CSV table of C-alpha atoms and ligand atoms in Angstrom, one decimal:
chain,number,residue,atom,x,y,z
K,1,UNK,CA,0.3,11.5,-37.7
K,2,UNK,CA,1.0,8.4,-35.4
K,3,UNK,CA,4.6,10.0,-34.9
K,4,UNK,CA,3.8,12.7,-32.2
K,5,UNK,CA,2.4,9.5,-30.1
K,6,UNK,CA,5.9,7.9,-29.7
K,7,UNK,CA,7.9,11.1,-28.7
K,8,UNK,CA,9.6,11.8,-25.2
K,9,UNK,CA,7.6,14.9,-23.9
K,10,UNK,CA,9.6,18.3,-23.9
K,11,UNK,CA,10.1,19.6,-20.3
K,12,UNK,CA,7.9,22.5,-20.9
K,13,UNK,CA,5.1,19.3,-21.3
K,14,UNK,CA,5.5,17.6,-18.4
K,15,UNK,CA,3.4,17.9,-15.1
K,16,UNK,CA,6.1,16.9,-12.5
K,17,UNK,CA,9.9,16.6,-12.5
K,18,UNK,CA,10.1,13.3,-10.4
K,19,UNK,CA,7.7,11.4,-8.2
K,20,UNK,CA,6.6,7.7,-7.2
K,21,UNK,CA,3.4,5.8,-6.1
K,22,UNK,CA,3.3,2.9,-4.5
K,23,UNK,CA,0.5,0.3,-3.9
K,24,UNK,CA,-0.3,-2.3,-1.1
K,25,UNK,CA,-3.1,-4.1,-2.7
K,26,UNK,CA,-6.7,-4.0,-3.7
K,27,UNK,CA,-9.6,-6.1,-2.3
K,28,UNK,CA,-12.3,-5.8,-0.2
K,29,UNK,CA,-12.7,-4.0,3.1
K,30,UNK,CA,-12.4,-7.2,5.4
K,31,UNK,CA,-13.7,-6.1,9.3
K,32,UNK,CA,-11.6,-6.6,11.9
K,33,UNK,CA,-8.7,-4.9,9.9
K,34,UNK,CA,-9.9,-1.3,11.7
K,35,UNK,CA,-7.1,-1.4,13.9
K,36,UNK,CA,-4.5,-2.6,11.1
K,37,UNK,CA,-5.4,0.5,9.1
K,38,UNK,CA,-3.0,3.0,10.7
K,39,UNK,CA,0.0,0.6,10.5
K,40,UNK,CA,-0.8,0.2,7.0
K,41,UNK,CA,-1.2,4.1,6.2
K,42,UNK,CA,2.3,4.3,7.9
K,43,UNK,CA,4.0,1.9,5.9
K,44,UNK,CA,2.6,2.8,2.8
K,45,UNK,CA,4.0,6.7,3.4
K,46,UNK,CA,7.6,5.1,4.9
K,47,UNK,CA,7.8,3.3,1.5
K,48,UNK,CA,6.7,6.4,-0.9
K,49,UNK,CA,9.0,8.5,1.4
K,50,UNK,CA,12.0,5.9,1.0
K,51,UNK,CA,11.3,5.9,-2.8
K,52,UNK,CA,10.9,9.8,-3.2
K,53,UNK,CA,14.3,10.3,-1.3
K,54,UNK,CA,16.2,8.1,-3.9
K,55,UNK,CA,14.5,10.2,-6.5
K,56,UNK,CA,15.2,13.6,-5.0
K,57,UNK,CA,18.8,12.7,-4.8
K,58,UNK,CA,21.0,14.0,-7.9
K,59,UNK,CA,21.0,11.2,-10.3
K,60,UNK,CA,18.4,9.4,-8.4
K,61,UNK,CA,17.0,6.7,-10.6
K,62,UNK,CA,13.5,5.5,-10.8
K,63,UNK,CA,14.5,2.0,-10.8
K,64,UNK,CA,16.4,2.1,-7.6
K,65,UNK,CA,13.2,4.3,-6.1
K,66,UNK,CA,10.9,1.6,-7.1
K,67,UNK,CA,13.4,-1.3,-6.0
K,68,UNK,CA,13.6,0.8,-2.3
K,69,UNK,CA,10.2,1.3,-2.1
K,70,UNK,CA,9.0,-2.4,-2.7
K,71,UNK,CA,12.1,-3.4,-0.4
K,72,UNK,CA,10.1,-1.5,2.6
K,73,UNK,CA,6.7,-3.2,1.5
K,74,UNK,CA,8.3,-6.6,1.9
K,75,UNK,CA,9.8,-6.2,4.7
K,76,UNK,CA,7.0,-4.9,6.6
K,77,UNK,CA,4.8,-8.1,7.5
K,78,UNK,CA,2.0,-5.9,6.6
K,79,UNK,CA,1.1,-6.8,3.2
K,80,UNK,CA,1.1,-9.6,1.1
K,81,UNK,CA,5.0,-9.9,-0.3
K,82,UNK,CA,8.2,-10.8,1.1
K,83,UNK,CA,7.8,-11.2,5.1
K,84,UNK,CA,4.2,-11.0,5.1
K,85,UNK,CA,3.6,-13.5,2.1
K,86,UNK,CA,0.4,-15.5,2.1
K,87,UNK,CA,0.4,-19.2,2.3
K,88,UNK,CA,-0.1,-21.8,-0.3
K,89,UNK,CA,-2.8,-24.8,0.1
K,90,UNK,CA,-0.1,-26.6,1.4
K,91,UNK,CA,1.1,-24.2,3.9
K,92,UNK,CA,4.4,-23.1,1.9
K,93,UNK,CA,5.7,-19.6,0.9
K,94,UNK,CA,6.4,-18.9,-2.5
K,95,UNK,CA,6.6,-15.1,-4.3
K,96,UNK,CA,6.5,-13.9,-7.5
K,97,UNK,CA,7.9,-10.4,-8.5
K,98,UNK,CA,8.9,-8.4,-11.5
K,99,UNK,CA,10.6,-4.8,-12.6
K,100,UNK,CA,10.8,-3.1,-15.7
K,101,UNK,CA,12.6,-0.1,-16.7
K,102,UNK,CA,11.4,2.6,-19.1
K,103,UNK,CA,14.0,1.0,-22.0
K,104,UNK,CA,11.8,-2.1,-21.6
K,105,UNK,CA,14.9,-4.0,-19.7
K,106,UNK,CA,12.9,-5.9,-17.4
K,107,UNK,CA,13.4,-9.2,-14.9
K,108,UNK,CA,10.9,-11.3,-13.0
K,109,UNK,CA,11.1,-14.6,-11.0
K,110,UNK,CA,8.1,-16.8,-10.4
K,111,UNK,CA,7.3,-19.4,-7.4
K,112,UNK,CA,10.4,-18.5,-5.3
K,113,UNK,CA,11.1,-18.8,-1.7
K,114,UNK,CA,15.0,-18.1,-1.6
K,115,UNK,CA,14.9,-14.6,-1.2
K,116,UNK,CA,13.5,-12.2,1.3
K,117,UNK,CA,13.4,-9.6,-1.0
K,118,UNK,CA,12.0,-11.0,-4.4
K,119,UNK,CA,12.2,-7.6,-6.1
K,120,UNK,CA,16.0,-7.6,-5.7
K,121,UNK,CA,16.3,-10.7,-7.1
K,122,UNK,CA,13.9,-10.0,-9.8
K,123,UNK,CA,16.5,-7.1,-10.7
K,124,UNK,CA,19.4,-9.3,-10.7
K,125,UNK,CA,17.3,-11.5,-13.3
K,126,UNK,CA,17.4,-8.4,-15.4
K,127,UNK,CA,20.7,-7.1,-14.7
K,128,UNK,CA,22.9,-10.4,-14.5
K,129,UNK,CA,21.1,-12.7,-17.0
K,130,UNK,CA,20.0,-12.7,-20.7
K,131,UNK,CA,16.3,-13.8,-19.6
K,132,UNK,CA,13.5,-12.3,-18.2
K,133,UNK,CA,11.9,-14.9,-16.2
K,134,UNK,CA,13.4,-17.4,-14.3
K,135,UNK,CA,11.4,-19.9,-11.8
K,136,UNK,CA,11.6,-22.2,-9.1
K,137,UNK,CA,13.8,-22.7,-6.0
K,138,UNK,CA,16.4,-25.1,-7.2
K,139,UNK,CA,17.3,-22.9,-10.6
K,140,UNK,CA,17.0,-19.4,-8.6
K,141,UNK,CA,19.6,-20.7,-6.0
K,142,UNK,CA,22.0,-21.7,-8.7
K,143,UNK,CA,21.6,-18.5,-10.1
K,144,UNK,CA,22.2,-16.6,-7.0
K,145,UNK,CA,25.4,-18.5,-5.8
K,146,UNK,CA,26.5,-17.6,-9.5
K,147,UNK,CA,26.3,-14.0,-8.9
K,148,UNK,CA,27.2,-14.1,-5.3
K,149,UNK,CA,23.3,-12.9,-4.5
K,150,UNK,CA,22.5,-14.6,-1.0
K,151,UNK,CA,20.0,-17.1,-0.3
K,152,UNK,CA,17.5,-16.2,2.2
K,153,UNK,CA,14.6,-18.5,2.4
K,154,UNK,CA,11.6,-16.8,2.7
K,155,UNK,CA,9.3,-17.9,5.7
K,156,UNK,CA,6.0,-16.8,6.6
K,157,UNK,CA,5.5,-14.8,9.5
K,158,UNK,CA,3.8,-15.6,12.8
K,159,UNK,CA,0.9,-13.6,11.8
K,160,UNK,CA,0.1,-15.3,8.4
K,161,UNK,CA,0.7,-19.1,9.8
K,162,UNK,CA,-2.0,-18.1,12.3
K,163,UNK,CA,-4.1,-17.0,9.5
K,164,UNK,CA,-3.3,-20.0,7.3
K,165,UNK,CA,-4.4,-22.5,10.2
K,166,UNK,CA,-7.9,-20.4,10.6
K,167,UNK,CA,-8.4,-20.4,6.9
K,168,UNK,CA,-7.8,-24.1,6.9
K,169,UNK,CA,-10.1,-24.7,9.8
K,170,UNK,CA,-13.0,-22.8,8.5
K,171,UNK,CA,-12.7,-24.4,5.0
K,172,UNK,CA,-15.3,-26.8,5.3
K,173,UNK,CA,-17.7,-24.5,6.0
K,174,UNK,CA,-17.8,-22.3,3.3
K,175,UNK,CA,-18.7,-22.7,-0.2
K,176,UNK,CA,-16.0,-22.6,-3.1
K,177,UNK,CA,-16.2,-18.8,-4.6
K,178,UNK,CA,-13.0,-17.8,-5.8
K,179,UNK,CA,-11.9,-21.3,-7.6
K,180,UNK,CA,-14.3,-23.3,-8.6
K,181,UNK,CA,-12.4,-25.5,-11.0
K,182,UNK,CA,-9.8,-26.2,-8.3
K,183,UNK,CA,-12.4,-27.7,-6.1
K,184,UNK,CA,-12.0,-31.0,-6.8
K,185,UNK,CA,-8.2,-30.7,-6.9
K,186,UNK,CA,-8.1,-29.0,-3.6
K,187,UNK,CA,-9.9,-31.9,-2.2
K,188,UNK,CA,-6.8,-34.1,-3.3
K,189,UNK,CA,-4.5,-31.6,-2.0
K,190,UNK,CA,-6.5,-31.9,2.0
K,191,UNK,CA,-8.5,-34.7,2.1
K,192,UNK,CA,-11.9,-34.2,3.4
K,193,UNK,CA,-11.9,-30.5,3.4
K,194,UNK,CA,-14.1,-27.9,1.2
K,195,UNK,CA,-11.6,-24.9,0.7
K,196,UNK,CA,-12.6,-21.3,0.1
K,197,UNK,CA,-9.6,-19.2,-0.6
K,198,UNK,CA,-10.2,-16.0,1.1
K,199,UNK,CA,-10.2,-12.6,-0.9
K,200,UNK,CA,-7.7,-11.0,0.6
K,201,UNK,CA,-4.7,-9.9,-1.8
K,202,UNK,CA,-2.5,-7.2,-0.6
K,203,UNK,CA,0.4,-7.6,-3.3
K,204,UNK,CA,2.3,-4.5,-3.1
K,205,UNK,CA,4.1,-2.5,-6.4
K,206,UNK,CA,5.4,0.8,-7.0
K,207,UNK,CA,5.7,3.2,-10.2
K,208,UNK,CA,8.2,6.1,-10.4
K,209,UNK,CA,9.3,8.8,-13.0
K,210,UNK,CA,13.0,10.3,-12.3
K,211,UNK,CA,14.3,13.5,-12.9
K,212,UNK,CA,15.7,12.4,-16.5
K,213,UNK,CA,12.4,11.2,-18.0
K,214,UNK,CA,13.0,7.5,-17.1
K,215,UNK,CA,9.9,5.1,-15.8
K,216,UNK,CA,9.9,2.3,-14.0
K,217,UNK,CA,7.5,-0.1,-12.6
K,218,UNK,CA,7.8,-3.4,-10.1
K,219,UNK,CA,5.4,-5.5,-8.2
K,220,UNK,CA,6.2,-8.5,-5.9
K,221,UNK,CA,3.7,-10.9,-3.8
K,222,UNK,CA,3.2,-13.9,-2.0
K,223,UNK,CA,0.5,-14.9,-4.6
K,224,UNK,CA,-3.4,-16.0,-3.6
K,225,UNK,CA,-4.1,-17.2,-0.3
K,226,UNK,CA,-4.1,-21.2,-0.6
K,227,UNK,CA,-3.3,-21.5,-4.0
K,228,UNK,CA,-2.1,-24.7,-5.6
K,229,UNK,CA,1.8,-25.2,-5.4
K,230,UNK,CA,3.3,-24.4,-8.6
K,231,UNK,CA,1.0,-21.5,-9.4
K,232,UNK,CA,2.6,-18.3,-10.8
K,233,UNK,CA,0.4,-15.0,-11.1
K,234,UNK,CA,0.8,-12.1,-12.8
K,235,UNK,CA,3.1,-10.5,-10.8
K,236,UNK,CA,6.0,-12.8,-12.7
K,237,UNK,CA,4.4,-11.5,-15.9
K,238,UNK,CA,5.7,-8.7,-18.1
K,239,UNK,CA,2.4,-6.8,-19.4
K,240,UNK,CA,-0.2,-8.4,-16.7
K,241,UNK,CA,1.3,-7.5,-13.2
K,242,UNK,CA,3.8,-4.5,-14.8
K,243,UNK,CA,4.9,-2.6,-17.9
K,244,UNK,CA,7.0,0.0,-18.5
K,245,UNK,CA,8.1,2.1,-21.7
K,246,UNK,CA,9.4,5.4,-21.5
K,247,UNK,CA,7.3,6.1,-24.6
K,248,UNK,CA,3.6,5.9,-22.7
K,249,UNK,CA,4.6,5.1,-19.4
K,250,UNK,CA,4.4,2.9,-16.5
K,251,UNK,CA,1.8,0.8,-14.6
K,252,UNK,CA,1.4,-1.9,-11.8
K,253,UNK,CA,-1.1,-4.1,-11.2
K,254,UNK,CA,-2.7,-5.8,-7.8
K,255,UNK,CA,-5.6,-8.1,-7.3
K,256,UNK,CA,-6.4,-11.2,-8.6
K,257,UNK,CA,-3.7,-12.6,-11.0
K,258,UNK,CA,-5.9,-15.1,-12.9
K,259,UNK,CA,-8.0,-12.2,-14.1
K,260,UNK,CA,-5.3,-9.6,-14.7
K,261,UNK,CA,-3.3,-11.5,-16.8
K,262,UNK,CA,-6.2,-12.7,-19.0
K,263,UNK,CA,-6.7,-8.7,-19.8
K,264,UNK,CA,-3.1,-7.8,-20.1
K,265,UNK,CA,-3.9,-5.4,-17.6
K,266,UNK,CA,-0.9,-3.1,-17.1
K,267,UNK,CA,0.1,-3.2,-21.2
K,268,UNK,CA,-3.4,-2.3,-21.5
K,269,UNK,CA,-2.9,0.7,-19.5
K,270,UNK,CA,0.3,1.5,-20.9
K,271,UNK,CA,-1.2,1.5,-24.7
K,272,UNK,CA,-3.8,3.9,-23.9
K,273,UNK,CA,-1.0,6.0,-22.4
K,274,UNK,CA,1.2,5.8,-25.7
K,275,UNK,CA,-2.0,7.0,-27.7
K,276,UNK,CA,-2.2,10.2,-25.8
K,277,UNK,CA,-4.2,9.2,-23.2
K,278,UNK,CA,-3.6,10.7,-19.2
K,279,UNK,CA,-2.7,8.3,-16.4
K,280,UNK,CA,-6.1,8.4,-14.8
K,281,UNK,CA,-8.3,7.7,-17.8
K,282,UNK,CA,-6.0,5.2,-19.2
K,283,UNK,CA,-6.4,3.2,-15.4
K,284,UNK,CA,-10.1,4.1,-15.5
K,285,UNK,CA,-10.6,2.6,-19.3
K,286,UNK,CA,-8.3,-0.6,-18.7
K,287,UNK,CA,-9.9,-1.4,-15.3
K,288,UNK,CA,-13.4,-1.1,-17.2
K,289,UNK,CA,-12.6,-3.4,-20.0
K,290,UNK,CA,-11.5,-5.6,-17.1
K,291,UNK,CA,-15.2,-5.0,-15.4
K,292,UNK,CA,-16.8,-5.6,-18.2
K,293,UNK,CA,-15.2,-9.0,-18.9
K,294,UNK,CA,-14.5,-10.5,-15.6
K,295,UNK,CA,-16.4,-8.4,-13.3
K,296,UNK,CA,-16.1,-6.1,-10.0
K,297,UNK,CA,-13.8,-7.0,-7.0
K,298,UNK,CA,-11.0,-8.1,-9.6
K,299,UNK,CA,-8.2,-5.7,-9.6
K,300,UNK,CA,-6.6,-2.2,-9.1
K,301,UNK,CA,-4.1,-0.2,-10.9
K,302,UNK,CA,-1.7,3.0,-10.7
K,303,UNK,CA,0.0,4.1,-13.4
K,304,UNK,CA,2.3,7.6,-14.5
K,305,UNK,CA,2.2,8.6,-17.7
K,306,UNK,CA,5.5,9.8,-19.7
K,307,UNK,CA,4.5,13.9,-18.6
K,308,UNK,CA,4.7,12.9,-14.9
K,309,UNK,CA,0.5,12.6,-14.6
K,310,UNK,CA,-0.5,10.1,-12.0
K,311,UNK,CA,-3.5,8.0,-11.9
K,312,UNK,CA,-5.3,5.1,-10.0
K,313,UNK,CA,-8.3,2.9,-10.6
K,314,UNK,CA,-9.7,0.1,-8.9
K,315,UNK,CA,-12.8,-2.1,-9.0
K,316,UNK,CA,-12.6,-3.2,-5.8
K,317,UNK,CA,-13.5,-1.3,-2.4
K,318,UNK,CA,-10.1,-0.7,-1.5
K,319,UNK,CA,-6.5,0.3,-3.4
K,320,UNK,CA,-4.6,1.0,-0.6
K,321,UNK,CA,-1.5,3.5,-1.9
K,322,UNK,CA,0.7,6.4,-1.5
K,323,UNK,CA,2.2,8.8,-3.6
K,324,UNK,CA,4.7,11.7,-3.7
K,325,UNK,CA,6.2,14.0,-6.3
K,326,UNK,CA,8.4,17.0,-5.8
K,327,UNK,CA,5.8,19.6,-5.6
K,328,UNK,CA,4.3,18.0,-2.3
K,329,UNK,CA,5.6,18.5,1.0
K,330,UNK,CA,4.9,15.0,2.0
K,331,UNK,CA,3.3,11.7,0.9
K,332,UNK,CA,-0.8,11.3,0.5
K,333,UNK,CA,-1.9,8.0,1.5
K,334,UNK,CA,-5.2,6.3,0.8
K,335,UNK,CA,-6.5,3.3,2.3
K,336,UNK,CA,-10.0,3.3,3.3
K,337,UNK,CA,-12.5,3.9,0.6
K,338,UNK,CA,-13.4,7.2,2.0
K,339,UNK,CA,-10.2,8.6,2.0
K,340,UNK,CA,-9.6,11.9,0.1
K,341,UNK,CA,-8.0,10.9,-3.4
K,342,UNK,CA,-6.2,13.9,-5.1
K,343,UNK,CA,-4.6,11.0,-7.5
K,344,UNK,CA,-8.4,10.3,-9.0
K,345,UNK,CA,-7.4,13.0,-11.4
K,346,UNK,CA,-4.1,14.1,-13.0
K,347,UNK,CA,-2.6,16.5,-10.8
K,348,UNK,CA,-0.1,19.2,-12.2
K,349,UNK,CA,2.3,21.5,-10.7
K,350,UNK,CA,1.0,23.5,-7.9
K,351,UNK,CA,-2.4,22.0,-7.9
K,352,UNK,CA,-4.3,23.2,-5.1
K,353,UNK,CA,-5.6,20.0,-4.5
K,354,UNK,CA,-2.0,18.9,-3.5
K,355,UNK,CA,-1.7,21.3,-0.5
K,356,UNK,CA,-2.9,19.0,2.4
C,401,LIG,N1,-1.9,-10.2,-7.9
C,401,LIG,C1,-1.4,-11.2,-7.1
C,401,LIG,C2,-1.5,-12.5,-7.6
C,401,LIG,O1,-2.8,-12.7,-8.3
C,401,LIG,O2,-0.6,-13.4,-7.5
């Protein structure tokens, strides 16, 4: 009886031929970012379109589409990834990223500042090594040189440095909310201060399905603001920040990495999909588990199931995202809580909700 859950779907059962959904993080709506909204929407649309262009080409793979879409987000300086990465407590920038194809090939990097596009370095780990996760600059420099991949220091943008200074200067005023156990440690790192890590978490990611039924998921982040140096989050961990399996679906998460890791969020979404639950219901179910166990305001997740149905769910105020698949004439973007969101329910080919 279980056999039917493990089969690749027939073409007739699929809702779409190819498509991509990208995200730019989940979190609270931060007052004052109003002027940034248009920019965020435009970058998300550019990212979805970049991935979609690859999927549209004959032989365009979901792996290439996900990598390219995430590179656009990493290069934008708008989200917390690549050039827009947040800073650690010591003012350093270190990234985590991972990518996984539906045949279970995967690669990841953690705590790395030697690549401007961490998602591409994660793909290199997948394709050029026998390992899944490599961590730390020293060893990633050696690996990059060994495979002829450029070593390009990831430096913080001017805006992120300003935000870092502002965060530090306001630390003493706030109570520690996010990391109560780190409180004493933080005092060691910054003598005399009482840090309060901000809630903002604009990790980026993408999931895609191509015309040969192959799925892929990817994610990239600078991690959480004012994290302890050495911290590695969910975005480097297969099953937590991403998961993909052609027999179930693909998922990419964003939010508080420590919480996402505790519930293996993306593997949970994919397990629901494997047993026949559609992408939207699977995202909702996995987010409900996280909310029940760890509370609201912790994460968001996007997914595509093996039939090509899309889903997006969150327990945060915002989940910034864009998607496009081949029945749509342009990508749809949702950033603000009030933005119309047809990805809330599984769309289908010719669905009137997609005519916008
Ligand atoms: N979700 C990204 C992080 O917590 O590092």
